[in-house]
PDB file of C-alpha atoms in Angstrom:
ATOM      1  CA  UNK Q1464      35.193 -53.257 -42.854  1.00  0.00           C
ATOM      2  CA  UNK Q1465      33.898 -56.369 -43.665  1.00  0.00           C
ATOM      3  CA  UNK Q1466      29.888 -57.099 -42.964  1.00  0.00           C
ATOM      4  CA  UNK Q1467      26.785 -58.796 -43.845  1.00  0.00           C
ATOM      5  CA  UNK Q1468      25.893 -58.577 -47.614  1.00  0.00           C
ATOM      6  CA  UNK Q1469      25.400 -54.893 -48.849  1.00  0.00           C
ATOM      7  CA  UNK Q1470      21.919 -54.234 -50.303  1.00  0.00           C
ATOM      8  CA  UNK Q1471      23.137 -52.630 -53.240  1.00  0.00           C
ATOM      9  CA  UNK Q1472      26.341 -51.534 -54.969  1.00  0.00           C
ATOM     10  CA  UNK Q1473      27.368 -48.570 -57.221  1.00  0.00           C
ATOM     11  CA  UNK Q1474      29.681 -49.573 -60.161  1.00  0.00           C
ATOM     12  CA  UNK Q1475      32.299 -46.604 -60.440  1.00  0.00           C
ATOM     13  CA  UNK Q1476      35.281 -47.267 -63.306  1.00  0.00           C
ATOM     14  CA  UNK Q1477      36.590 -50.409 -62.024  1.00  0.00           C
ATOM     15  CA  UNK Q1478      35.423 -49.817 -58.526  1.00  0.00           C
ATOM     16  CA  UNK Q1479      32.109 -51.090 -57.124  1.00  0.00           C
ATOM     17  CA  UNK Q1480      30.910 -49.209 -54.029  1.00  0.00           C
ATOM     18  CA  UNK Q1481      28.960 -51.156 -51.311  1.00  0.00           C
ATOM     19  CA  UNK Q1482      26.061 -49.420 -48.843  1.00  0.00           C
ATOM     20  CA  UNK Q1483      25.367 -51.108 -46.077  1.00  0.00           C
ATOM     21  CA  UNK Q1484      21.539 -52.011 -45.066  1.00  0.00           C
ATOM     22  CA  UNK Q1485      20.777 -48.248 -44.305  1.00  0.00           C
ATOM     23  CA  UNK Q1486      22.179 -47.407 -47.804  1.00  0.00           C
ATOM     24  CA  UNK Q1487      25.228 -45.460 -46.298  1.00  0.00           C
ATOM     25  CA  UNK Q1488      28.744 -46.078 -46.432  1.00  0.00           C
ATOM     26  CA  UNK Q1489      31.506 -44.204 -43.828  1.00  0.00           C
ATOM     27  CA  UNK Q1490      33.488 -41.552 -45.529  1.00  0.00           C
ATOM     28  CA  UNK Q1491      36.726 -40.732 -43.718  1.00  0.00           C
ATOM     29  CA  UNK Q1492      37.748 -37.229 -44.546  1.00  0.00           C
ATOM     30  CA  UNK Q1493      41.663 -36.026 -45.015  1.00  0.00           C
ATOM     31  CA  UNK Q1494      43.494 -32.735 -45.615  1.00  0.00           C
ATOM     32  CA  UNK Q1495      45.202 -33.418 -48.849  1.00  0.00           C
ATOM     33  CA  UNK Q1496      47.858 -31.050 -47.975  1.00  0.00           C
ATOM     34  CA  UNK Q1497      48.294 -31.521 -44.165  1.00  0.00           C
ATOM     35  CA  UNK Q1498      47.286 -34.971 -44.091  1.00  0.00           C
ATOM     36  CA  UNK Q1499      44.986 -34.408 -40.921  1.00  0.00           C
ATOM     37  CA  UNK Q1500      42.270 -36.718 -40.539  1.00  0.00           C
ATOM     38  CA  UNK Q1501      39.644 -34.112 -40.464  1.00  0.00           C
ATOM     39  CA  UNK Q1502      36.377 -36.098 -39.681  1.00  0.00           C
ATOM     40  CA  UNK Q1503      34.169 -39.131 -40.191  1.00  0.00           C
ATOM     41  CA  UNK Q1504      30.504 -38.753 -42.015  1.00  0.00           C
ATOM     42  CA  UNK Q1505      28.263 -40.677 -43.902  1.00  0.00           C
ATOM     43  CA  UNK Q1506      27.595 -40.847 -47.467  1.00  0.00           C
ATOM     44  CA  UNK Q1507      24.294 -42.392 -49.196  1.00  0.00           C
ATOM     45  CA  UNK Q1508      24.307 -42.566 -53.269  1.00  0.00           C
ATOM     46  CA  UNK Q1509      22.889 -39.029 -53.730  1.00  0.00           C
ATOM     47  CA  UNK Q1510      25.369 -37.421 -51.504  1.00  0.00           C
ATOM     48  CA  UNK Q1511      28.420 -39.464 -53.188  1.00  0.00           C
ATOM     49  CA  UNK Q1512      26.857 -38.493 -56.839  1.00  0.00           C
ATOM     50  CA  UNK Q1513      26.697 -34.625 -55.518  1.00  0.00           C
ATOM     51  CA  UNK Q1514      30.255 -34.949 -54.499  1.00  0.00           C
ATOM     52  CA  UNK Q1515      31.542 -36.393 -57.743  1.00  0.00           C
ATOM     53  CA  UNK Q1516      29.305 -33.557 -59.775  1.00  0.00           C
ATOM     54  CA  UNK Q1517      30.379 -30.585 -57.912  1.00  0.00           C
ATOM     55  CA  UNK Q1518      33.533 -31.721 -56.543  1.00  0.00           C
ATOM     56  CA  UNK Q1519      32.345 -30.525 -53.113  1.00  0.00           C
ATOM     57  CA  UNK Q1520      31.729 -32.842 -50.237  1.00  0.00           C
ATOM     58  CA  UNK Q1521      28.234 -33.814 -49.445  1.00  0.00           C
ATOM     59  CA  UNK Q1522      27.245 -35.854 -46.546  1.00  0.00           C
ATOM     60  CA  UNK Q1523      24.242 -37.866 -45.315  1.00  0.00           C
ATOM     61  CA  UNK Q1524      23.331 -36.304 -41.899  1.00  0.00           C
ATOM     62  CA  UNK Q1525      21.988 -39.257 -39.723  1.00  0.00           C
ATOM     63  CA  UNK Q1526      20.514 -36.920 -36.943  1.00  0.00           C
ATOM     64  CA  UNK Q1527      18.953 -34.833 -39.449  1.00  0.00           C
ATOM     65  CA  UNK Q1528      18.308 -37.528 -42.065  1.00  0.00           C
ATOM     66  CA  UNK Q1529      19.028 -35.143 -44.917  1.00  0.00           C
ATOM     67  CA  UNK Q1530      21.415 -34.578 -47.524  1.00  0.00           C
ATOM     68  CA  UNK Q1531      24.255 -31.962 -46.078  1.00  0.00           C
ATOM     69  CA  UNK Q1532      26.444 -29.687 -48.086  1.00  0.00           C
ATOM     70  CA  UNK Q1533      29.290 -29.622 -46.171  1.00  0.00           C
ATOM     71  CA  UNK Q1534      29.844 -25.923 -45.464  1.00  0.00           C
ATOM     72  CA  UNK Q1535      26.821 -24.511 -47.234  1.00  0.00           C
ATOM     73  CA  UNK Q1536      25.880 -22.480 -43.998  1.00  0.00           C
ATOM     74  CA  UNK Q1537      29.374 -22.027 -42.482  1.00  0.00           C
ATOM     75  CA  UNK Q1538      31.245 -21.035 -45.909  1.00  0.00           C
ATOM     76  CA  UNK Q1539      33.595 -23.834 -44.943  1.00  0.00           C
ATOM     77  CA  UNK Q1540      33.398 -26.331 -47.699  1.00  0.00           C
ATOM     78  CA  UNK Q1541      35.221 -29.236 -48.977  1.00  0.00           C
ATOM     79  CA  UNK Q1542      37.155 -29.184 -52.302  1.00  0.00           C
ATOM     80  CA  UNK Q1543      37.438 -32.838 -53.246  1.00  0.00           C
ATOM     81  CA  UNK Q1544      40.598 -33.880 -54.794  1.00  0.00           C
ATOM     82  CA  UNK Q1545      40.243 -37.366 -54.631  1.00  0.00           C
ATOM     83  CA  UNK Q1546      37.912 -40.228 -53.439  1.00  0.00           C
ATOM     84  CA  UNK Q1547      39.240 -43.845 -52.390  1.00  0.00           C
ATOM     85  CA  UNK Q1548      37.701 -46.686 -51.626  1.00  0.00           C
ATOM     86  CA  UNK Q1549      38.759 -49.706 -49.432  1.00  0.00           C
ATOM     87  CA  UNK Q1550      39.225 -53.262 -50.378  1.00  0.00           C
ATOM     88  CA  UNK Q1551      35.899 -54.175 -49.173  1.00  0.00           C
ATOM     89  CA  UNK Q1552      34.631 -51.028 -51.417  1.00  0.00           C
ATOM     90  CA  UNK Q1553      32.736 -50.447 -47.876  1.00  0.00           C
ATOM     91  CA  UNK Q1554      34.379 -47.289 -46.892  1.00  0.00           C
ATOM     92  CA  UNK Q1555      35.487 -44.204 -48.672  1.00  0.00           C
ATOM     93  CA  UNK Q1556      38.619 -41.869 -48.089  1.00  0.00           C
ATOM     94  CA  UNK Q1557      37.840 -38.038 -49.649  1.00  0.00           C
ATOM     95  CA  UNK Q1558      41.046 -36.202 -49.780  1.00  0.00           C
ATOM     96  CA  UNK Q1559      40.008 -32.987 -49.613  1.00  0.00           C
ATOM     97  CA  UNK Q1560      41.126 -28.972 -49.528  1.00  0.00           C
ATOM     98  CA  UNK Q1561      38.936 -27.422 -46.414  1.00  0.00           C
ATOM     99  CA  UNK Q1562      37.765 -23.766 -46.617  1.00  0.00           C
ATOM    100  CA  UNK Q1563      38.009 -23.844 -42.955  1.00  0.00           C
ATOM    101  CA  UNK Q1564      37.585 -25.590 -39.633  1.00  0.00           C
ATOM    102  CA  UNK Q1565      36.239 -28.857 -40.519  1.00  0.00           C
ATOM    103  CA  UNK Q1566      34.630 -29.413 -36.969  1.00  0.00           C
ATOM    104  CA  UNK Q1567      31.333 -27.492 -35.948  1.00  0.00           C
ATOM    105  CA  UNK Q1568      33.529 -26.739 -32.525  1.00  0.00           C
ATOM    106  CA  UNK Q1569      35.489 -24.605 -34.711  1.00  0.00           C
ATOM    107  CA  UNK Q1570      38.260 -26.911 -34.234  1.00  0.00           C
ATOM    108  CA  UNK Q1571      40.510 -27.928 -37.394  1.00  0.00           C
ATOM    109  CA  UNK Q1572      39.840 -31.378 -36.965  1.00  0.00           C
ATOM    110  CA  UNK Q1573      37.159 -32.990 -35.136  1.00  0.00           C
ATOM    111  CA  UNK Q1574      39.675 -35.596 -33.167  1.00  0.00           C
ATOM    112  CA  UNK Q1575      41.198 -32.676 -31.397  1.00  0.00           C
ATOM    113  CA  UNK Q1576      41.048 -34.688 -28.452  1.00  0.00           C
ATOM    114  CA  UNK Q1577      43.732 -37.366 -27.222  1.00  0.00           C
ATOM    115  CA  UNK Q1578      43.466 -40.307 -24.558  1.00  0.00           C
ATOM    116  CA  UNK Q1579      46.182 -39.170 -22.215  1.00  0.00           C
ATOM    117  CA  UNK Q1580      48.160 -42.207 -22.321  1.00  0.00           C
ATOM    118  CA  UNK Q1581      47.193 -45.429 -23.743  1.00  0.00           C
ATOM    119  CA  UNK Q1582      46.229 -46.881 -20.031  1.00  0.00           C
ATOM    120  CA  UNK Q1583      43.323 -44.255 -19.666  1.00  0.00           C
ATOM    121  CA  UNK Q1584      40.010 -46.283 -18.919  1.00  0.00           C
ATOM    122  CA  UNK Q1585      37.234 -44.364 -20.940  1.00  0.00           C
TER     123      UNK Q1585
ATOM    124  CA  UNK O  70      51.096 -34.073 -36.445  1.00  0.00           C
ATOM    125  CA  UNK O  71      51.440 -30.504 -38.155  1.00  0.00           C
ATOM    126  CA  UNK O  72      48.682 -29.283 -35.808  1.00  0.00           C
ATOM    127  CA  UNK O  73      49.012 -25.519 -35.459  1.00  0.00           C
ATOM    128  CA  UNK O  74      46.118 -26.362 -32.898  1.00  0.00           C
ATOM    129  CA  UNK O  75      47.224 -27.809 -29.396  1.00  0.00           C
ATOM    130  CA  UNK O  76      45.271 -31.212 -28.599  1.00  0.00           C
ATOM    131  CA  UNK O  77      43.269 -31.049 -25.733  1.00  0.00           C
ATOM    132  CA  UNK O  78      44.339 -33.539 -23.092  1.00  0.00           C
ATOM    133  CA  UNK O  79      41.496 -35.469 -21.304  1.00  0.00           C
ATOM    134  CA  UNK O  80      41.106 -34.526 -17.707  1.00  0.00           C
ATOM    135  CA  UNK O  81      40.189 -37.034 -15.193  1.00  0.00           C
ATOM    136  CA  UNK O  82      40.120 -40.744 -16.025  1.00  0.00           C
ATOM    137  CA  UNK O  83      39.258 -40.216 -19.572  1.00  0.00           C
ATOM    138  CA  UNK O  84      36.704 -39.181 -22.037  1.00  0.00           C
ATOM    139  CA  UNK O  85      33.442 -40.912 -22.279  1.00  0.00           C
ATOM    140  CA  UNK O  86      33.221 -42.991 -25.662  1.00  0.00           C
ATOM    141  CA  UNK O  87      30.080 -43.413 -26.885  1.00  0.00           C
ATOM    142  CA  UNK O  88      29.357 -46.730 -28.521  1.00  0.00           C
ATOM    143  CA  UNK O  89      26.682 -47.455 -30.714  1.00  0.00           C
ATOM    144  CA  UNK O  90      23.451 -49.520 -30.353  1.00  0.00           C
ATOM    145  CA  UNK O  91      25.873 -52.990 -30.925  1.00  0.00           C
ATOM    146  CA  UNK O  92      28.311 -51.829 -28.889  1.00  0.00           C
ATOM    147  CA  UNK O  93      30.692 -50.565 -31.423  1.00  0.00           C
ATOM    148  CA  UNK O  94      32.505 -47.687 -32.212  1.00  0.00           C
ATOM    149  CA  UNK O  95      34.447 -46.710 -35.567  1.00  0.00           C
ATOM    150  CA  UNK O  96      38.185 -46.914 -35.524  1.00  0.00           C
ATOM    151  CA  UNK O  97      39.980 -45.239 -38.386  1.00  0.00           C
ATOM    152  CA  UNK O  98      43.441 -46.196 -38.381  1.00  0.00           C
ATOM    153  CA  UNK O  99      46.461 -43.718 -39.613  1.00  0.00           C
ATOM    154  CA  UNK O 100      50.059 -44.527 -39.774  1.00  0.00           C
ATOM    155  CA  UNK O 101      51.825 -42.446 -37.283  1.00  0.00           C
ATOM    156  CA  UNK O 102      55.199 -42.028 -39.480  1.00  0.00           C
ATOM    157  CA  UNK O 103      53.711 -41.644 -42.946  1.00  0.00           C
ATOM    158  CA  UNK O 104      50.052 -40.185 -42.360  1.00  0.00           C
ATOM    159  CA  UNK O 105      48.296 -42.463 -44.542  1.00  0.00           C
ATOM    160  CA  UNK O 106      45.075 -43.604 -43.485  1.00  0.00           C
ATOM    161  CA  UNK O 107      45.861 -47.304 -43.296  1.00  0.00           C
ATOM    162  CA  UNK O 108      42.378 -48.937 -42.694  1.00  0.00           C
ATOM    163  CA  UNK O 109      39.133 -48.437 -40.919  1.00  0.00           C
ATOM    164  CA  UNK O 110      37.561 -50.994 -38.651  1.00  0.00           C
ATOM    165  CA  UNK O 111      35.334 -51.070 -35.124  1.00  0.00           C
ATOM    166  CA  UNK O 112      36.082 -51.331 -31.529  1.00  0.00           C
ATOM    167  CA  UNK O 113      33.903 -52.870 -28.789  1.00  0.00           C
ATOM    168  CA  UNK O 114      34.799 -51.786 -25.297  1.00  0.00           C
ATOM    169  CA  UNK O 115      36.924 -54.956 -24.652  1.00  0.00           C
ATOM    170  CA  UNK O 116      38.875 -54.283 -27.958  1.00  0.00           C
ATOM    171  CA  UNK O 117      39.479 -50.785 -26.919  1.00  0.00           C
ATOM    172  CA  UNK O 118      40.741 -51.802 -23.500  1.00  0.00           C
ATOM    173  CA  UNK O 119      42.851 -54.426 -24.766  1.00  0.00           C
ATOM    174  CA  UNK O 120      44.397 -52.372 -27.063  1.00  0.00           C
ATOM    175  CA  UNK O 121      44.927 -49.859 -24.284  1.00  0.00           C
ATOM    176  CA  UNK O 122      46.533 -52.427 -21.994  1.00  0.00           C
ATOM    177  CA  UNK O 123      49.026 -53.757 -24.545  1.00  0.00           C
ATOM    178  CA  UNK O 124      49.484 -51.039 -26.986  1.00  0.00           C
ATOM    179  CA  UNK O 125      48.634 -52.867 -29.789  1.00  0.00           C
ATOM    180  CA  UNK O 126      45.821 -52.471 -31.825  1.00  0.00           C
ATOM    181  CA  UNK O 127      42.578 -54.806 -31.358  1.00  0.00           C
ATOM    182  CA  UNK O 128      39.229 -54.385 -33.403  1.00  0.00           C
ATOM    183  CA  UNK O 129      35.820 -56.122 -33.127  1.00  0.00           C
ATOM    184  CA  UNK O 130      35.442 -58.453 -36.264  1.00  0.00           C
ATOM    185  CA  UNK O 131      31.583 -57.911 -37.255  1.00  0.00           C
ATOM    186  CA  UNK O 132      31.790 -60.550 -39.946  1.00  0.00           C
ATOM    187  CA  UNK O 133      33.541 -63.510 -37.350  1.00  0.00           C
ATOM    188  CA  UNK O 134      31.878 -61.732 -34.644  1.00  0.00           C
ATOM    189  CA  UNK O 135      34.785 -61.926 -32.581  1.00  0.00           C
ATOM    190  CA  UNK O 136      37.943 -60.004 -30.822  1.00  0.00           C
ATOM    191  CA  UNK O 137      40.658 -59.436 -33.543  1.00  0.00           C
ATOM    192  CA  UNK O 138      44.041 -58.867 -32.407  1.00  0.00           C
ATOM    193  CA  UNK O 139      45.416 -57.113 -35.617  1.00  0.00           C
ATOM    194  CA  UNK O 140      48.607 -59.277 -36.856  1.00  0.00           C
ATOM    195  CA  UNK O 141      47.994 -62.000 -34.344  1.00  0.00           C
ATOM    196  CA  UNK O 142      48.506 -64.331 -37.611  1.00  0.00           C
ATOM    197  CA  UNK O 143      49.985 -62.146 -40.155  1.00  0.00           C
ATOM    198  CA  UNK O 144      52.869 -60.703 -37.850  1.00  0.00           C
ATOM    199  CA  UNK O 145      51.819 -57.172 -39.071  1.00  0.00           C
ATOM    200  CA  UNK O 146      50.730 -56.027 -35.501  1.00  0.00           C
ATOM    201  CA  UNK O 147      50.121 -52.354 -35.409  1.00  0.00           C
ATOM    202  CA  UNK O 148      52.022 -50.703 -32.050  1.00  0.00           C
ATOM    203  CA  UNK O 149      49.443 -47.922 -31.106  1.00  0.00           C
ATOM    204  CA  UNK O 150      51.010 -44.199 -30.137  1.00  0.00           C
ATOM    205  CA  UNK O 151      48.161 -42.328 -29.584  1.00  0.00           C
ATOM    206  CA  UNK O 152      44.422 -42.838 -29.675  1.00  0.00           C
ATOM    207  CA  UNK O 153      42.325 -39.698 -30.288  1.00  0.00           C
ATOM    208  CA  UNK O 154      38.478 -38.922 -29.980  1.00  0.00           C
ATOM    209  CA  UNK O 155      36.195 -36.676 -32.082  1.00  0.00           C
ATOM    210  CA  UNK O 156      34.039 -34.372 -31.109  1.00  0.00           C
ATOM    211  CA  UNK O 157      30.918 -36.296 -30.918  1.00  0.00           C
ATOM    212  CA  UNK O 158      33.201 -39.111 -29.122  1.00  0.00           C
ATOM    213  CA  UNK O 159      31.869 -41.744 -31.058  1.00  0.00           C
ATOM    214  CA  UNK O 160      34.527 -42.068 -33.418  1.00  0.00           C
ATOM    215  CA  UNK O 161      38.232 -43.038 -32.631  1.00  0.00           C
ATOM    216  CA  UNK O 162      41.543 -42.645 -34.430  1.00  0.00           C
ATOM    217  CA  UNK O 163      44.661 -44.756 -33.746  1.00  0.00           C
ATOM    218  CA  UNK O 164      47.931 -43.485 -34.524  1.00  0.00           C
ATOM    219  CA  UNK O 165      49.730 -46.655 -35.309  1.00  0.00           C
ATOM    220  CA  UNK O 166      53.279 -48.019 -36.292  1.00  0.00           C
ATOM    221  CA  UNK O 167      52.509 -51.005 -38.595  1.00  0.00           C
ATOM    222  CA  UNK O 168      54.837 -53.759 -38.611  1.00  0.00           C
ATOM    223  CA  UNK O 169      53.799 -54.668 -42.317  1.00  0.00           C
ATOM    224  CA  UNK O 170      51.053 -54.190 -44.881  1.00  0.00           C
ATOM    225  CA  UNK O 171      47.754 -53.332 -43.276  1.00  0.00           C
ATOM    226  CA  UNK O 172      45.319 -54.867 -45.723  1.00  0.00           C
ATOM    227  CA  UNK O 173      44.601 -58.471 -46.083  1.00  0.00           C
ATOM    228  CA  UNK O 174      45.246 -58.038 -49.636  1.00  0.00           C
ATOM    229  CA  UNK O 175      48.771 -57.138 -49.017  1.00  0.00           C
ATOM    230  CA  UNK O 176      48.832 -53.593 -49.895  1.00  0.00           C
ATOM    231  CA  UNK O 177      50.205 -51.380 -47.550  1.00  0.00           C
ATOM    232  CA  UNK O 178      46.857 -49.507 -46.888  1.00  0.00           C
ATOM    233  CA  UNK O 179      43.543 -50.584 -47.808  1.00  0.00           C
ATOM    234  CA  UNK O 180      42.675 -47.433 -49.451  1.00  0.00           C
ATOM    235  CA  UNK O 181      44.668 -48.623 -52.595  1.00  0.00           C
ATOM    236  CA  UNK O 182      41.878 -48.060 -55.012  1.00  0.00           C
ATOM    237  CA  UNK O 183      40.876 -44.625 -56.496  1.00  0.00           C
ATOM    238  CA  UNK O 184      37.644 -43.399 -58.274  1.00  0.00           C
ATOM    239  CA  UNK O 185      39.327 -42.470 -61.622  1.00  0.00           C
ATOM    240  CA  UNK O 186      38.134 -38.940 -61.459  1.00  0.00           C
ATOM    241  CA  UNK O 187      35.307 -37.033 -59.520  1.00  0.00           C
ATOM    242  CA  UNK O 188      33.316 -36.543 -62.537  1.00  0.00           C
ATOM    243  CA  UNK O 189      33.070 -40.207 -63.169  1.00  0.00           C
ATOM    244  CA  UNK O 190      29.370 -41.200 -62.409  1.00  0.00           C
ATOM    245  CA  UNK O 191      29.247 -43.971 -60.390  1.00  0.00           C
TER     246      UNK O 191
END
């Protein structure tokens, strides 16, 4: 995703991560074993730091405006095997081992619905 | 998919897709065959409509502020097998057959870099 100038950047080992004007970066979460895309969430620098430190996925909840340790209440934590960064360094891909359903609906993945066919008008 | 859980089909003309205040929705693109996450981009209603009509991925380029038919110049179009919607209906997942590398760098996926290990402090 290419956008306007990032406000701040973080240097990883050879990788500089770019946060947007709100200090956030998109994080795609993929099951490392099944390869299903489970969910898409947001991280700020603190969520990324906590994820790296603990090995468990942390996000930034935009609706609640607070750090969100995924699974802290449900028990469905996500062990993070690897974090990848895209070409523009403004999107992350987390490869995880989920302890349970990723979705608050109880579905294994948040992407449990499909447009019936490509000609459906949303 | 290795889904043990059946996908819910959308009733009626389609699901209501939520666009943000800019009229955009995040679109995660996954290779339908290899299951690699290839890229993350944005769509507006027109890009989604064109994708559904043509069966080829169209996006909205925020940097160029224009519709973007992926592969129109490079030849690396993406045939779209299926479009999924997440629980909040504010993120799309496109399952595609890419004609070539997804990334402008020539890499097969935009997520070709990894943070070296989870304990690295960015």
